[in-house]
Coordinates of C-alpha atoms and ligand atoms in Angstrom, one line a residue:
M15 CA 20.9 10.6 14.0
K16 CA 23.3 11.1 10.9
D17 CA 24.1 8.5 8.3
S18 CA 27.7 7.6 10.2
D19 CA 26.2 7.0 13.4
I20 CA 23.0 5.6 12.2
R21 CA 26.4 2.6 10.4
F22 CA 27.6 2.2 13.0
A23 CA 24.4 1.6 15.2
K24 CA 23.9 -1.1 12.8
F25 CA 27.4 -2.2 12.8
L26 CA 26.3 -2.8 16.5
V27 CA 23.3 -4.1 16.8
L28 CA 24.9 -7.1 13.4
V29 CA 27.9 -8.5 16.1
N30 CA 25.6 -8.1 19.2
A31 CA 22.6 -10.1 18.6
G32 CA 25.3 -12.8 17.4
V33 CA 27.7 -12.6 19.7
P34 CA 25.5 -15.1 22.4
G35 CA 26.0 -17.9 19.2
V36 CA 29.1 -18.2 19.3
L37 CA 29.5 -18.1 23.2
L38 CA 27.6 -20.9 22.7
T39 CA 29.2 -22.6 20.2
W40 CA 32.1 -21.8 22.0
D41 CA 30.7 -23.6 25.1
A42 CA 29.8 -26.1 22.9
F43 CA 33.0 -27.3 21.7
H44 CA 34.9 -27.1 25.4
H45 CA 31.9 -29.3 26.8
T46 CA 31.5 -26.3 29.5
L47 CA 27.4 -26.6 28.5
G48 CA 26.1 -28.5 31.4
A49 CA 25.5 -31.9 32.8
N50 CA 22.3 -31.5 29.9
P51 CA 24.6 -30.1 26.9
V52 CA 22.3 -30.7 24.6
N53 CA 18.8 -29.6 26.4
F54 CA 20.5 -26.3 27.1
A55 CA 21.5 -25.8 23.6
I56 CA 17.9 -26.5 22.3
L57 CA 16.8 -24.1 26.2
T58 CA 19.4 -21.3 24.8
T59 CA 18.5 -20.9 21.0
G60 CA 14.5 -20.9 21.2
M61 CA 15.0 -18.6 23.8
L62 CA 16.9 -16.4 22.1
A63 CA 14.7 -16.6 19.6
L64 CA 11.9 -15.7 21.5
V65 CA 13.3 -12.9 22.7
F66 CA 14.7 -12.1 19.2
L67 CA 11.4 -12.3 17.7
I68 CA 10.3 -9.5 20.6
L69 CA 12.9 -6.8 19.7
T70 CA 11.7 -7.2 16.2
L71 CA 7.7 -6.4 17.4
I72 CA 9.1 -3.7 19.7
V73 CA 11.0 -1.5 17.5
T74 CA 7.9 0.3 16.0
P75 CA 6.0 0.7 19.4
L76 CA 9.0 1.6 20.3
R77 CA 10.1 4.7 18.1
K78 CA 6.3 6.4 17.9
I79 CA 6.9 6.7 21.9
T80 CA 10.7 7.8 21.9
G81 CA 10.2 9.3 18.6
W82 CA 14.0 7.7 18.1
N83 CA 13.1 6.7 14.5
W84 CA 16.4 5.8 13.0
L85 CA 15.5 3.0 15.4
I86 CA 13.6 1.1 12.3
F87 CA 17.6 -0.1 10.6
S88 CA 17.0 -3.0 14.0
R89 CA 14.4 -4.3 12.6
R90 CA 15.3 -6.3 10.0
T91 CA 18.6 -7.3 11.4
F92 CA 16.4 -8.6 14.7
G93 CA 13.7 -9.6 12.4
L94 CA 16.3 -12.3 10.5
Y95 CA 18.2 -13.1 14.0
A96 CA 15.4 -14.3 15.1
F97 CA 15.1 -16.8 12.5
F98 CA 18.2 -17.8 12.5
Y99 CA 18.2 -19.5 16.5
A100 CA 14.4 -20.3 15.9
F101 CA 16.5 -22.7 12.7
A102 CA 19.4 -23.5 15.0
H103 CA 16.9 -24.4 17.6
F104 CA 14.9 -26.7 15.3
S105 CA 18.5 -27.6 14.6
I106 CA 19.7 -29.4 16.9
F107 CA 16.7 -30.6 18.1
F108 CA 16.8 -32.8 14.7
A109 CA 20.2 -33.8 15.0
L110 CA 20.9 -33.9 18.3
D111 CA 18.6 -35.0 19.9
R112 CA 16.8 -36.6 17.2
S113 CA 20.0 -38.2 15.9
F114 CA 18.4 -36.5 11.7
S115 CA 15.3 -39.0 12.1
F116 CA 12.7 -38.1 10.5
S117 CA 10.4 -41.0 11.7
S118 CA 11.8 -39.9 15.3
T119 CA 11.2 -36.4 14.9
L120 CA 7.4 -37.0 13.5
T121 CA 6.7 -39.6 16.6
E122 CA 7.9 -37.2 19.4
M123 CA 6.0 -34.0 17.9
V124 CA 2.5 -35.9 17.4
K125 CA 3.1 -37.3 21.1
R126 CA 3.9 -33.6 22.2
K127 CA 1.8 -31.2 21.2
Y128 CA 4.1 -28.1 21.8
L129 CA 6.3 -28.9 19.7
I130 CA 3.8 -28.9 16.5
I131 CA 3.0 -25.5 16.8
G132 CA 6.8 -24.7 17.6
S133 CA 6.7 -25.6 14.6
I134 CA 4.1 -23.1 12.9
G135 CA 5.7 -20.6 14.0
L136 CA 8.7 -21.9 12.8
L137 CA 7.8 -21.7 9.7
A138 CA 5.9 -18.4 9.4
M139 CA 9.3 -17.4 10.4
V140 CA 10.2 -18.4 6.8
P141 CA 8.7 -15.8 4.4
L142 CA 9.8 -13.5 6.7
A143 CA 12.9 -14.8 6.3
V144 CA 13.6 -15.0 2.1
T145 CA 11.1 -11.1 1.5
S146 CA 13.0 -9.3 3.9
T147 CA 15.9 -8.4 1.1
N148 CA 15.3 -4.5 -0.3
A149 CA 14.8 -6.1 -3.4
M150 CA 11.7 -8.8 -2.5
I151 CA 10.0 -5.3 -1.0
K152 CA 10.3 -4.4 -4.4
R153 CA 9.0 -6.8 -6.0
L154 CA 5.7 -7.4 -3.8
G155 CA 4.4 -3.8 -3.1
A156 CA 5.1 -2.1 0.2
K157 CA 1.2 -2.7 0.9
R158 CA 2.1 -7.2 0.0
W159 CA 5.5 -7.3 1.5
H160 CA 3.8 -5.8 5.0
A161 CA 0.7 -7.6 4.9
L162 CA 2.7 -10.7 4.8
H163 CA 5.5 -9.8 7.8
R164 CA 1.7 -9.2 10.0
L165 CA 2.8 -13.1 10.9
T166 CA 6.0 -12.1 12.7
Y167 CA 2.8 -11.6 15.6
V168 CA 1.6 -16.1 14.2
A169 CA 5.4 -17.2 14.5
A170 CA 6.1 -15.1 18.4
I171 CA 2.6 -16.4 19.5
C172 CA 2.9 -19.9 18.8
G173 CA 7.0 -19.5 20.2
V174 CA 5.5 -17.9 23.2
I175 CA 2.7 -20.7 23.3
H176 CA 5.3 -23.5 22.5
Y177 CA 7.2 -22.1 25.0
Y178 CA 4.4 -22.5 27.7
M179 CA 3.3 -26.1 26.9
Q180 CA 7.2 -27.2 26.9
V181 CA 8.1 -25.5 30.5
K182 CA 6.4 -28.3 33.4
A183 CA 6.6 -26.7 36.1
D184 CA 8.1 -22.9 36.3
V185 CA 6.1 -20.3 33.9
R186 CA 7.4 -17.5 35.1
Q187 CA 9.3 -16.5 32.1
P188 CA 6.5 -18.0 29.3
L189 CA 4.3 -15.9 31.0
A190 CA 6.1 -12.6 31.1
F191 CA 6.7 -13.3 27.2
A192 CA 3.0 -13.6 26.6
G193 CA 3.1 -10.3 29.1
A194 CA 5.4 -8.4 26.3
L195 CA 3.4 -9.9 23.7
T196 CA -0.3 -9.0 24.4
I197 CA 1.3 -5.3 25.8
L198 CA 2.5 -5.3 21.8
L199 CA -1.1 -6.7 20.2
G200 CA -3.1 -4.2 22.2
Y201 CA -0.6 -1.8 21.5
R202 CA -0.6 -2.5 17.3
M203 CA -4.2 -3.0 17.1
V204 CA -5.3 0.6 18.6
A205 CA -2.5 2.5 16.1
A206 CA -4.6 0.0 13.5
K207 CA -7.9 1.9 13.9
K208 CA -6.4 5.4 14.9
N209 CA -4.6 4.6 11.5
A210 CA -8.3 3.8 9.6
A211 CA -9.8 6.9 11.4
S212 CA -7.1 9.6 9.9
A213 CA -7.2 6.9 6.8
Q214 CA -10.7 9.7 5.9
P215 CA -10.3 12.0 3.3
A216 CA -9.5 16.2 4.6
G217 CA -12.9 17.1 3.6
G218 CA -14.6 14.1 5.9
P219 CA -16.2 10.8 4.1
I220 CA -16.7 11.5 -0.5
K221 CA -19.7 13.5 -1.1
K222 CA -21.7 10.9 -4.1
I223 CA -19.7 11.3 -8.1
W224 CA -21.2 13.4 -10.3
S225 CA -21.0 12.0 -14.0
G226 CA -22.1 13.6 -17.0
S227 CA -20.1 14.3 -20.1
L228 CA -17.4 17.2 -21.0
R229 CA -16.0 18.6 -24.1
V230 CA -12.4 18.3 -24.6
A231 CA -11.0 21.6 -24.4
R232 CA -7.6 21.8 -25.2
I233 CA -4.4 18.7 -26.1
I234 CA -1.1 20.2 -24.3
R235 CA 1.6 18.4 -25.4
Q236 CA 4.1 17.7 -22.0
T237 CA 6.8 15.1 -23.5
P238 CA 7.4 12.8 -26.0
D239 CA 4.7 10.5 -24.4
V240 CA 2.8 12.8 -22.3
Q241 CA 0.1 14.5 -22.9
T242 CA -2.1 17.1 -21.3
F243 CA -6.2 16.7 -21.5
R244 CA -8.4 19.7 -20.3
F245 CA -11.5 19.0 -20.3
A246 CA -15.3 21.4 -19.4
S247 CA -18.2 22.1 -19.6
P248 CA -19.9 21.5 -22.4
S249 CA -22.1 24.7 -21.8
G250 CA -19.9 26.5 -20.8
G251 CA -19.5 27.7 -16.7
P252 CA -18.0 26.7 -14.4
M253 CA -17.0 22.7 -14.1
P254 CA -19.8 20.7 -12.6
F255 CA -18.3 18.9 -9.7
Q256 CA -15.3 20.5 -7.3
H257 CA -12.2 18.5 -6.2
Q258 CA -9.9 18.5 -3.9
P259 CA -6.4 18.9 -4.3
G260 CA -5.2 15.3 -5.3
Q261 CA -8.7 12.9 -6.2
Y262 CA -9.1 12.1 -9.3
L263 CA -12.6 11.2 -12.2
V264 CA -12.7 7.9 -14.2
I265 CA -12.9 8.5 -17.9
S266 CA -15.7 6.5 -20.1
P267 CA -14.7 6.4 -23.7
V268 CA -16.5 4.1 -25.8
I269 CA -14.1 1.9 -27.9
N270 CA -15.0 -1.4 -30.0
G271 CA -18.8 -0.4 -29.2
K272 CA -17.7 -1.1 -25.4
K273 CA -17.6 1.5 -23.1
V274 CA -14.2 0.9 -21.3
N275 CA -13.5 3.0 -17.4
R276 CA -9.9 4.3 -16.4
P277 CA -9.2 6.9 -13.1
Y278 CA -7.4 9.3 -14.4
T279 CA -5.3 12.1 -11.7
I280 CA -7.0 15.9 -12.0
S281 CA -4.0 17.7 -12.8
S282 CA -5.4 20.7 -12.4
S283 CA -5.6 22.9 -9.4
P284 CA -9.6 22.9 -7.3
T285 CA -8.6 26.5 -8.1
Q286 CA -8.8 26.3 -11.4
P287 CA -13.1 27.1 -11.8
D288 CA -13.9 26.5 -15.2
Y289 CA -11.8 23.2 -16.5
C290 CA -10.0 19.9 -15.2
E291 CA -6.9 18.4 -17.0
I292 CA -6.3 15.0 -16.7
T293 CA -1.5 14.2 -18.1
V294 CA -2.1 10.9 -19.8
K295 CA 1.0 8.7 -21.1
R296 CA 0.6 7.0 -23.8
E297 CA 1.3 3.1 -22.8
E298 CA 2.8 1.3 -26.0
M299 CA -0.1 -1.3 -26.0
G300 CA -2.6 0.3 -23.4
L301 CA -6.6 0.9 -24.6
V302 CA -7.4 2.8 -23.4
S303 CA -4.4 5.8 -23.0
R304 CA -3.4 5.2 -27.0
H305 CA -6.7 5.7 -27.4
L306 CA -6.7 9.6 -25.4
H307 CA -3.1 10.2 -27.6
D308 CA -4.4 9.6 -30.8
T309 CA -8.1 9.6 -31.0
L310 CA -9.5 11.6 -28.9
R311 CA -9.1 15.7 -30.5
E312 CA -10.2 18.6 -29.1
G313 CA -14.1 19.6 -29.2
D314 CA -14.7 15.2 -28.8
T315 CA -17.1 14.7 -25.8
I316 CA -16.6 12.5 -23.4
N317 CA -17.8 10.8 -20.5
I318 CA -16.7 11.0 -17.3
A319 CA -17.2 10.5 -13.9
A320 CA -16.0 12.6 -10.8
P321 CA -14.6 13.5 -8.1
T322 CA -12.9 10.6 -6.6
G323 CA -9.7 9.3 -4.0
R324 CA -8.1 9.7 -0.8
F325 CA -5.2 10.4 -1.9
I326 CA -5.6 13.9 -0.7
F327 CA -3.6 17.5 0.4
D328 CA -4.9 20.7 0.8
G329 CA -2.5 22.1 3.5
T330 CA -5.0 21.6 6.4
Q331 CA -3.3 18.5 7.4
A332 CA 0.2 19.1 8.3
K333 CA 2.5 22.5 8.3
S334 CA 4.7 21.4 5.8
V335 CA 4.8 18.5 2.9
V336 CA 7.0 16.5 1.3
L337 CA 6.0 15.1 -2.1
I338 CA 8.0 12.1 -4.0
A339 CA 6.8 12.1 -7.8
G340 CA 8.1 9.2 -10.7
G341 CA 7.9 9.7 -14.0
V342 CA 3.5 10.2 -15.1
G343 CA 3.5 9.7 -10.7
I344 CA 3.7 13.3 -11.2
T345 CA 0.2 14.6 -11.7
P346 CA -1.5 14.3 -8.5
L347 CA 2.0 16.7 -6.6
M348 CA 1.8 18.6 -9.4
A349 CA -2.4 19.4 -8.7
I350 CA -1.3 19.3 -5.0
A351 CA 1.9 22.5 -5.6
R352 CA -0.1 24.1 -7.6
Y353 CA -3.0 24.0 -5.8
L354 CA -1.1 25.6 -2.6
T355 CA 0.8 27.7 -4.5
D356 CA -2.2 29.9 -5.8
K357 CA -3.6 29.6 -2.2
G358 CA -0.2 30.9 -1.0
W359 CA 0.2 27.9 1.0
Q360 CA 2.9 28.9 3.6
G361 CA 4.1 25.8 4.3
D362 CA 7.6 24.6 2.8
I363 CA 7.2 22.2 0.0
Y364 CA 9.4 20.1 -0.8
F365 CA 8.8 18.5 -4.1
A366 CA 11.3 15.3 -5.1
Y367 CA 11.5 13.8 -8.8
S368 CA 12.8 11.3 -10.7
T369 CA 12.1 10.9 -14.0
K370 CA 14.2 9.1 -17.0
T371 CA 15.7 11.9 -19.3
P372 CA 15.4 15.9 -19.6
D373 CA 13.2 15.2 -21.4
D374 CA 10.9 13.6 -20.2
I375 CA 10.5 15.7 -17.0
I376 CA 6.8 16.8 -17.3
Y377 CA 5.5 20.2 -16.4
R378 CA 8.8 21.2 -16.8
K379 CA 8.7 24.9 -17.5
E380 CA 5.7 24.9 -14.7
L381 CA 7.7 24.2 -11.7
D382 CA 10.8 25.8 -12.7
D383 CA 8.3 29.3 -12.8
L384 CA 6.7 28.1 -9.4
K385 CA 10.3 27.9 -8.3
A386 CA 11.3 30.9 -9.0
R387 CA 8.3 32.8 -7.6
F388 CA 7.3 30.7 -4.4
P389 CA 10.2 30.5 -2.0
N390 CA 8.4 28.0 0.3
L391 CA 8.2 25.6 -3.1
H392 CA 12.2 23.3 -3.4
V393 CA 12.2 21.6 -6.2
H394 CA 14.1 18.7 -6.6
V395 CA 14.6 16.7 -10.0
T396 CA 16.6 13.4 -10.1
L397 CA 17.3 11.6 -13.7
S398 CA 18.1 8.0 -13.8
R399 CA 19.2 8.1 -18.4
A400 CA 20.8 12.4 -17.2
D401 CA 22.9 13.2 -20.2
M402 CA 26.2 15.6 -19.7
D403 CA 24.4 18.4 -19.7
W404 CA 22.8 17.5 -17.4
M405 CA 23.6 19.5 -13.7
G406 CA 21.1 18.1 -11.5
H407 CA 20.4 15.1 -9.7
K408 CA 21.2 11.3 -11.5
G409 CA 20.3 8.2 -10.5
R410 CA 16.7 7.3 -8.3
V411 CA 15.2 7.8 -5.2
T412 CA 17.8 7.3 -3.0
A413 CA 18.1 8.0 0.9
E414 CA 21.2 9.5 -0.5
F415 CA 19.6 12.0 -2.9
L416 CA 16.2 13.0 0.1
T417 CA 18.6 13.5 2.8
K418 CA 20.6 15.9 0.6
C419 CA 16.8 17.7 -0.9
I420 CA 14.5 17.6 2.2
P421 CA 15.7 18.5 6.5
E422 CA 14.1 16.7 9.3
L423 CA 12.5 13.7 6.3
P424 CA 11.1 12.2 9.5
K425 CA 9.5 15.5 11.1
R426 CA 7.5 15.8 7.4
L427 CA 4.1 14.4 6.2
V428 CA 5.5 12.2 2.3
Y429 CA 2.7 11.8 -0.1
I430 CA 4.3 9.3 -3.2
C431 CA 3.2 8.4 -6.5
G432 CA 5.4 6.6 -9.3
P433 CA 5.9 3.1 -10.9
E434 CA 5.8 0.1 -8.0
A435 CA 8.6 -0.8 -7.1
M436 CA 9.2 2.8 -7.1
M437 CA 7.0 3.5 -4.8
A438 CA 8.6 0.0 -2.5
M439 CA 11.7 1.6 -2.1
T440 CA 10.8 5.1 -1.8
V441 CA 8.5 3.7 1.6
Q442 CA 11.9 1.5 2.6
V443 CA 14.5 4.3 2.4
L444 CA 12.4 6.8 4.1
K445 CA 10.5 4.1 6.8
E446 CA 14.9 3.0 7.8
L447 CA 15.5 7.2 7.1
G448 CA 13.1 7.0 10.5
V449 CA 9.6 8.0 9.0
P450 CA 6.6 6.6 10.9
A451 CA 4.7 4.8 8.9
E452 CA 1.0 6.3 8.7
Q453 CA 3.2 10.1 7.5
I454 CA 3.5 8.7 3.9
K455 CA 0.4 8.2 1.6
L456 CA 0.4 6.5 -1.0
E457 CA -1.2 6.8 -4.3
E458 CA -0.5 3.8 -7.3
F459 CA -1.4 3.9 -10.2
V460 CA -2.7 0.0 -10.5
A461 CA -3.4 -0.9 -13.7
A462 CA -7.4 -2.1 -14.9
K463 CA -7.8 -5.3 -15.9
R464 CA -7.8 -5.2 -19.7
V465 CA -11.3 -5.9 -20.5
E466 CA -12.2 -8.0 -23.4
L467 CA -13.9 -6.3 -25.8
D468 CA -17.2 -8.5 -26.9
T469 CA -18.2 -9.7 -23.1
E470 CA -21.7 -8.8 -22.2
P471 CA -22.8 -7.2 -19.2
G472 CA -21.6 -10.3 -16.2
K473 CA -24.6 -12.2 -15.0
V474 CA -23.9 -12.8 -12.0
C475 CA -26.3 -15.2 -9.5
A476 CA -25.8 -16.5 -5.3
P477 CA -24.9 -20.9 -5.8
I478 CA -28.5 -22.1 -3.3
P479 CA -28.4 -23.4 -1.7
A480 CA -24.8 -23.9 -0.3
G481 CA -23.6 -20.6 1.7
G482 CA -26.5 -18.8 -0.2
V483 CA -30.4 -17.2 1.0
A484 CA -32.6 -18.7 -1.1
A485 CA -35.2 -15.7 -2.5
P486 CA -38.3 -14.6 -1.5
E487 CA -41.0 -16.6 -3.9
G488 CA -43.5 -13.6 -5.2
G489 CA -44.2 -10.0 -4.9
E490 CA -42.2 -6.0 -5.3
P491 CA -38.7 -7.9 -5.3
K492 CA -36.7 -6.8 -2.6
L493 CA -33.4 -5.8 -1.9
T494 CA -32.0 -7.9 1.5
F495 CA -29.5 -6.8 3.7
S496 CA -28.5 -9.4 5.5
R497 CA -26.8 -8.2 8.2
S498 CA -29.0 -4.6 8.7
A499 CA -31.4 -6.7 9.0
K500 CA -33.8 -4.8 5.8
A501 CA -35.6 -4.9 2.9
V502 CA -36.2 -2.1 0.2
A503 CA -37.7 -1.9 -3.1
L504 CA -35.5 -3.0 -5.9
T505 CA -35.1 0.3 -8.2
P506 CA -33.6 -1.8 -11.3
D507 CA -32.6 1.6 -13.0
K508 CA -30.2 2.2 -9.5
S509 CA -27.1 0.6 -8.6
L510 CA -27.4 -1.4 -5.2
L511 CA -25.1 1.1 -4.2
E512 CA -27.7 4.1 -4.3
I513 CA -30.0 1.4 -3.4
A514 CA -28.3 1.0 0.2
E515 CA -27.7 5.4 0.3
D516 CA -30.8 5.7 -0.1
A517 CA -31.9 2.7 2.9
G518 CA -28.6 3.8 4.9
V519 CA -27.5 1.2 4.6
N520 CA -23.0 2.2 5.0
I521 CA -21.2 1.0 2.1
D522 CA -17.6 1.8 1.8
F523 CA -17.1 3.3 -1.4
E524 CA -15.0 5.2 -4.3
C525 CA -14.2 5.2 -7.5
R526 CA -18.4 3.9 -8.7
S527 CA -16.5 2.9 -11.3
G528 CA -15.8 -1.0 -10.5
I529 CA -12.2 -0.4 -10.3
C530 CA -11.4 0.5 -7.1
G531 CA -12.7 -2.2 -5.2
R532 CA -14.0 -0.5 -2.2
C533 CA -18.2 -1.5 -2.5
K534 CA -17.5 -5.5 -2.9
T535 CA -19.8 -7.4 -1.1
R536 CA -20.6 -10.2 -0.6
L537 CA -24.4 -11.7 -2.7
L538 CA -25.9 -14.0 -0.7
G539 CA -29.2 -14.8 -2.8
G540 CA -30.9 -13.9 -6.0
C541 CA -28.6 -12.3 -8.8
V542 CA -27.2 -9.6 -10.5
T543 CA -26.0 -8.6 -13.9
M544 CA -22.7 -6.0 -13.4
E545 CA -21.1 -3.7 -16.2
T546 CA -18.0 -3.2 -15.2
Q547 CA -15.9 -6.4 -13.2
D548 CA -12.8 -4.3 -13.0
A549 CA -12.2 -4.5 -9.8
L550 CA -12.9 -8.5 -9.1
D551 CA -10.1 -11.5 -9.4
D552 CA -11.0 -15.6 -9.0
G553 CA -10.5 -15.5 -5.4
D554 CA -13.6 -13.1 -5.4
R555 CA -15.5 -14.6 -7.6
A556 CA -15.0 -17.8 -5.6
K557 CA -16.4 -15.6 -2.9
N558 CA -19.4 -14.3 -4.2
L559 CA -18.5 -10.8 -3.9
I560 CA -19.8 -8.6 -6.3
L561 CA -19.2 -4.3 -6.9
M562 CA -22.7 -3.2 -5.4
C563 CA -21.4 0.6 -7.6
Q564 CA -22.0 -1.6 -10.6
A565 CA -24.7 -4.1 -9.9
H566 CA -28.3 -3.9 -10.9
A567 CA -30.7 -6.0 -10.0
S568 CA -34.8 -6.9 -10.7
E569 CA -35.2 -9.3 -8.8
H570 CA -34.7 -10.2 -5.3
V571 CA -31.1 -10.1 -4.3
T572 CA -29.9 -10.2 -0.1
V573 CA -26.6 -9.7 -0.1
E574 CA -24.8 -9.3 3.4
A575 CA -24.5 -5.6 4.1
Ligands
FAD611 C1 -6.1 5.7 -9.1 C2 -5.4 6.3 -10.3 C3 -4.8 7.1 -11.0 C4 -4.3 7.2 -12.1 N1 -3.5 8.2 -12.9 C5 -2.9 8.4 -14.6 C6 -2.5 10.0 -14.9 O1 -2.4 10.5 -14.0 N2 -1.9 9.6 -15.8 C7 -1.5 8.1 -16.4 O2 -1.4 7.9 -17.5 N3 -1.6 7.0 -15.9 C8 -3.1 7.1 -14.7 N4 -3.7 6.1 -14.0 C9 -3.3 4.8 -14.6 C10 -4.6 4.8 -15.6 O3 -5.8 4.5 -15.0 C11 -4.7 3.1 -16.7 O4 -4.4 2.7 -15.6 C12 -3.9 4.0 -18.0 O5 -3.7 5.1 -18.5 C13 -3.4 2.4 -18.4 O6 -4.5 2.5 -19.0 P1 -4.7 1.8 -20.5 O7 -6.4 1.1 -21.1 O8 -3.6 3.0 -22.1 O9 -3.8 0.2 -20.9 P2 -4.5 -0.4 -19.8 O10 -4.6 -2.1 -21.4 O11 -5.0 -1.3 -19.2 O12 -2.7 -2.2 -19.5 C14 -2.6 -1.9 -19.0 C15 -0.6 -2.3 -19.0 O13 -0.5 -3.4 -19.9 C16 0.0 -3.0 -20.8 N5 -0.5 -4.1 -22.3 C17 -1.7 -4.6 -22.3 N6 -2.5 -5.3 -23.6 C18 -0.9 -5.8 -23.2 C19 -0.3 -6.9 -24.0 N7 -1.4 -7.6 -25.4 N8 0.9 -7.0 -24.5 C20 2.1 -5.8 -23.6 N9 1.3 -5.6 -22.7 C21 0.6 -5.3 -22.1 C22 -0.4 -2.2 -21.4 O14 0.7 -1.4 -21.7 C23 0.0 -1.3 -20.2 O15 1.5 -0.3 -20.1 C24 -3.7 6.9 -12.8 C25 -4.2 5.1 -12.2 C26 -4.8 5.0 -11.0 C27 -5.6 4.4 -10.3
FES612 S1 -16.7 2.0 -5.7 FE1 -14.8 1.3 -6.5 S2 -15.3 -0.2 -7.3 FE2 -17.1 0.3 -6.6

């Protein structure tokens, strides 16, 4: 579908969705709503709210089944109309049935439970309506926005129950809504299961991570505030680990006497066996990035754990790929582009890069060289603060920029990495252009929580007896896995994650450095110490979650695994 067709279809949906409301208002003014106009208006607006909620939920499955990706544009309009009609439904009830009386409305709600359920549905729609703008998507970030918008199901379920309980005799219509909703929910659950399965990295589950020290072989300036650090084995020879394109490593420099962990993408290609590189932007107040730029010198050694991460593209996942980068977020995408070109991969690689000025273009010369040598690599740079001499694209990553640079976008697999706001906006744009959500892979450079340099390794104990399990008295210290009903000997120099792996208990993990939070597990009994707790927030601590990759114990402990 062309842009102009999409705009016209958007306009048609917007106008037509309002028609029932206009007709209802017209009939109300002309007193043609029948014997009980208030009831009629309440019923009609309620029904419209449900219809539009179901339409909102139908868009994604319909797109996937038919391949009509342009349908995505209608979802927001349907959602807003659902809220509008639900609000009108309640307002008519409150104003005309209850004569604006709060006490009468509340008394009625206490008497008729379906009114409470309907109100919960309406309340669930408020955050959906408030956060429906692009600015809110940008503010919340794509992940949180999508999680919040699952409330649409809550609103729809409440709406259907409300309708069913309210209907006195003929329940066929509420049952029809319930049937449609059940099918949609079923579809969602199956799709979520499939997505979880496809989230596995190209090379299967992540393998154990190597850790040790590497020598800084070279430091290369890329832009005024970005440098590349090349690491090599201190004894020479091949690197002690192998990575996949797009993965990251965790460096652990000691700053002011305290070890600090930070993840950095391995920007070099896995085809380079003798070194690996990271490319780091110096953050004005950043602890580690400033340390790397200002203190680390060629010849120094640094502690590294590698490789990890699931943001991988090695050419086996699709026949073509779109790489969209913002600022220093170019690093994993550059690793992918370097790998694919080194391997002589035949697919089309569309590389769209957005940064501020010509001086901020990281890997500029190399990108130009690769572009000249590989006709299947299509590089497009857009600058948000371009100067007069810049002849390329100007502005941010917009629908116009993407459609100009990348043909048949909805068919392709897209990898994005950049600042949070840029990624959220790009995801929204891609969805509006018809790219299905499961074809979009994201890498977020989330900053670790600021470490307090003078803190000791954290000791965490399970509350006993409230929610906790009393540790057995005496005997050899044991680690008990409550769900797996297993108990194994504790080895204090191994992390609980390592002990779980030895015992064959499955615990998810990624970074093994206390950063990603994948190994969070509930501590039910005993005490552990954790050197790093970066991935835990106050909510996690309140739930007694610990990081299995960081936790060590010397006395009996029980975890929920
Ligand atoms: C998977 C992954 C891959 C990554 N890959 C890369 C990469 O390839 N290249 C790269 O450059 N980064 C990358 N990052 C980000 C990197 O890990 C760090 O988060 C980043 O370098 C900042 O770390 P820092 O210690 O310098 O800043 P921190 O000290 O952690 O501070 C974080 C932010 O807060 C600001 N800040 C801190 N203290 C203050 C203060 N008192 N007042 C105001 N502002 C403050 C800093 O300026 C900084 O912007 C990656 C992150 C992840 C999760
Ligand atoms: S595996 Fe990442 S925090 Fe434990």
